[in-house]
GROMACS .gro file of C-alpha atoms in nm:
model
  154
    1MET     CA    1  -3.204  10.334   6.126
    2THR     CA    2  -3.545  10.254   6.018
    3ILE     CA    3  -3.698   9.898   6.070
    4LEU     CA    4  -3.694   9.818   5.716
    5GLY     CA    5  -3.306   9.909   5.702
    6ARG     CA    6  -3.239   9.688   5.994
    7ILE     CA    7  -3.429   9.395   5.831
    8LEU     CA    8  -3.231   9.442   5.498
    9GLN     CA    9  -2.896   9.488   5.677
   10GLY     CA   10  -2.953   9.175   5.881
   11VAL     CA   11  -3.055   8.962   5.582
   12PHE     CA   12  -2.766   9.094   5.368
   13THR     CA   13  -2.517   9.025   5.647
   14SER     CA   14  -2.653   8.674   5.704
   15LEU     CA   15  -2.660   8.590   5.328
   16SER     CA   16  -2.308   8.722   5.292
   17ILE     CA   17  -2.197   8.497   5.580
   18ALA     CA   18  -2.354   8.194   5.412
   19ALA     CA   19  -2.223   8.284   5.081
   20PHE     CA   20  -1.867   8.263   5.200
   21GLY     CA   21  -1.905   7.928   5.339
   22LEU     CA   22  -1.898   7.994   5.708
   23ALA     CA   23  -2.089   7.782   5.947
   24ALA     CA   24  -2.450   7.886   5.912
   25PRO     CA   25  -2.506   7.895   6.294
   26ALA     CA   26  -2.240   8.173   6.298
   27ALA     CA   27  -2.533   8.421   6.168
   28ALA     CA   28  -2.733   8.338   6.490
   29GLN     CA   29  -2.432   8.399   6.722
   30THR     CA   30  -2.366   8.759   6.622
   31LYS     CA   31  -2.661   8.855   6.877
   32SER     CA   32  -2.664   9.168   7.077
   33ASP     CA   33  -2.911   9.376   7.254
   34ARG     CA   34  -3.002   9.581   6.936
   35GLY     CA   35  -3.323   9.399   6.887
   36LEU     CA   36  -3.450   9.176   6.624
   37GLN     CA   37  -3.192   9.029   6.409
   38PHE     CA   38  -3.270   8.842   6.090
   39TYR     CA   39  -3.058   8.551   5.939
   40ALA     CA   40  -3.053   8.312   5.632
   41GLU     CA   41  -2.905   7.975   5.638
   42ALA     CA   42  -2.808   7.739   5.357
   43ARG     CA   43  -2.834   7.364   5.473
   44GLY     CA   44  -2.719   7.025   5.308
   45GLY     CA   45  -2.625   6.670   5.404
   46PHE     CA   46  -2.699   6.324   5.363
   47SER     CA   47  -3.026   6.157   5.378
   48PHE     CA   48  -3.050   5.781   5.523
   49MET     CA   49  -3.387   5.627   5.460
   50SER     CA   50  -3.473   5.283   5.576
   51ASP     CA   51  -3.598   5.011   5.353
   52GLN     CA   52  -3.972   5.020   5.285
   53THR     CA   53  -4.234   4.721   5.321
   54PHE     CA   54  -4.569   4.737   5.156
   55ARG     CA   55  -4.842   4.478   5.226
   56PHE     CA   56  -5.134   4.446   4.984
   57ALA     CA   57  -5.444   4.266   5.078
   58ARG     CA   58  -5.731   4.184   4.823
   59ALA     CA   59  -6.050   4.018   4.897
   60GLY     CA   60  -6.043   3.641   4.841
   61LEU     CA   61  -5.653   3.654   4.788
   62SER     CA   62  -5.354   3.599   5.011
   63ASP     CA   63  -5.170   3.907   5.132
   64ALA     CA   64  -4.866   3.998   4.917
   65THR     CA   65  -4.565   4.186   5.078
   66THR     CA   66  -4.332   4.379   4.873
   67LYS     CA   67  -3.994   4.520   4.985
   68ALA     CA   68  -3.790   4.809   4.845
   69LYS     CA   69  -3.437   4.861   4.926
   70VAL     CA   70  -3.358   5.232   4.931
   71GLY     CA   71  -3.023   5.395   4.891
   72SER     CA   72  -2.870   5.696   5.091
   73SER     CA   73  -2.845   6.024   4.912
   74TRP     CA   74  -2.847   6.402   4.952
   75MET     CA   75  -3.055   6.675   5.094
   76ALA     CA   76  -3.056   7.039   5.056
   77GLY     CA   77  -3.257   7.329   5.205
   78ALA     CA   78  -3.258   7.704   5.339
   79ALA     CA   79  -3.410   7.866   5.626
   80LEU     CA   80  -3.508   8.222   5.724
   81GLY     CA   81  -3.515   8.314   6.083
   82VAL     CA   82  -3.511   8.598   6.344
   83ASN     CA   83  -3.323   8.616   6.677
   84LEU     CA   84  -3.575   8.728   6.918
   85ASN     CA   85  -3.326   8.817   7.200
   86ASN     CA   86  -3.001   8.669   7.311
   87ALA     CA   87  -3.154   8.312   7.379
   88PHE     CA   88  -3.444   8.258   7.150
   89ARG     CA   89  -3.481   8.244   6.774
   90VAL     CA   90  -3.761   8.111   6.535
   91GLU     CA   91  -3.715   8.016   6.157
   92ALA     CA   92  -3.904   7.882   5.871
   93GLU     CA   93  -3.730   7.608   5.681
   94TYR     CA   94  -3.763   7.454   5.342
   95LEU     CA   95  -3.592   7.122   5.278
   96TYR     CA   96  -3.570   6.885   4.973
   97ARG     CA   97  -3.460   6.494   5.000
   98ARG     CA   98  -3.369   6.266   4.734
   99ASN     CA   99  -3.323   5.886   4.781
  100THR     CA  100  -3.287   5.637   4.518
  101LEU     CA  101  -3.463   5.304   4.490
  102LYS     CA  102  -3.211   5.011   4.464
  103ASN     CA  103  -3.413   4.681   4.453
  104VAL     CA  104  -3.769   4.561   4.456
  105SER     CA  105  -3.880   4.224   4.582
  106THR     CA  106  -4.196   4.029   4.639
  107PRO     CA  107  -4.234   3.658   4.732
  108ALA     CA  108  -4.218   3.566   4.372
  109LEU     CA  109  -3.963   3.816   4.219
  110SER     CA  110  -3.677   4.012   4.300
  111ALA     CA  111  -3.552   4.279   4.041
  112PRO     CA  112  -3.346   4.581   4.030
  113GLY     CA  113  -3.543   4.893   4.080
  114SER     CA  114  -3.557   5.205   3.914
  115GLY     CA  115  -3.705   5.513   4.082
  116ASP     CA  116  -3.650   5.736   4.367
  117PHE     CA  117  -3.825   5.883   4.685
  118ASN     CA  118  -3.811   6.260   4.657
  119SER     CA  119  -3.971   6.458   4.946
  120VAL     CA  120  -4.018   6.827   5.037
  121PHE     CA  121  -4.045   6.948   5.393
  122ILE     CA  122  -4.169   7.274   5.525
  123MET     CA  123  -4.096   7.338   5.882
  124GLY     CA  124  -4.132   7.604   6.153
  125ASN     CA  125  -3.858   7.562   6.409
  126ALA     CA  126  -3.803   7.740   6.743
  127TYR     CA  127  -3.451   7.729   6.929
  128TYR     CA  128  -3.321   7.819   7.260
  129ASP     CA  129  -2.939   7.904   7.252
  130PHE     CA  130  -2.749   7.825   7.588
  131GLU     CA  131  -2.458   8.048   7.684
  132GLY     CA  132  -2.153   7.925   7.504
  133TRP     CA  133  -1.785   7.874   7.575
  134LYS     CA  134  -1.489   8.050   7.389
  135PHE     CA  135  -1.175   7.828   7.323
  136SER     CA  136  -0.904   8.062   7.172
  137SER     CA  137  -1.089   8.210   6.857
  138VAL     CA  138  -1.365   7.939   6.843
  139GLN     CA  139  -1.685   7.987   7.015
  140VAL     CA  140  -1.918   7.683   7.109
  141ARG     CA  141  -2.285   7.759   7.166
  142PRO     CA  142  -2.507   7.446   7.226
  143PHE     CA  143  -2.864   7.493   7.163
  144ILE     CA  144  -3.209   7.293   7.174
  145GLY     CA  145  -3.473   7.307   6.919
  146LEU     CA  146  -3.828   7.223   6.860
  147GLY     CA  147  -4.006   7.205   6.493
  148LEU     CA  148  -4.330   7.138   6.347
  149GLY     CA  149  -4.397   7.105   5.986
  150VAL     CA  150  -4.528   6.899   5.697
  151ALA     CA  151  -4.354   6.649   5.438
  152GLN     CA  152  -4.497   6.570   5.086
  153GLU     CA  153  -4.363   6.301   4.867
  154ILE     CA  154  -4.316   6.437   4.512
   0.00000   0.00000   0.00000
């Protein structure tokens, strides 16, 4: 099989697994000694953002502090990666997070807020997969990861 054929086969297999709602790491657990294996993952979850405090200072005036209460909401994304061998894998990840603004308060005013904090993250991640344990038909395989990326408020 050509390299392109192996890439397409790995991507198609991984997309099929994700489309049927199986756990995304399952695609990474189908490793063997056949060389590079590509995978795709769909990700989602909840976003818990802490309340924000802003301090404004103007020449000749006292500092003004504004506090914003932010609600929790959802996040979604996807990753494309490659298993380098039985233990190491790397991936590129895109993630979108949305949090709503609940309330804005200053020393003189408190009012319901309207707005949101939407963010986009682009990450490069590397993982080391430890040997797993098999319990009946379920396999558990712990891993440790490191990521580096950028986030942009949109």
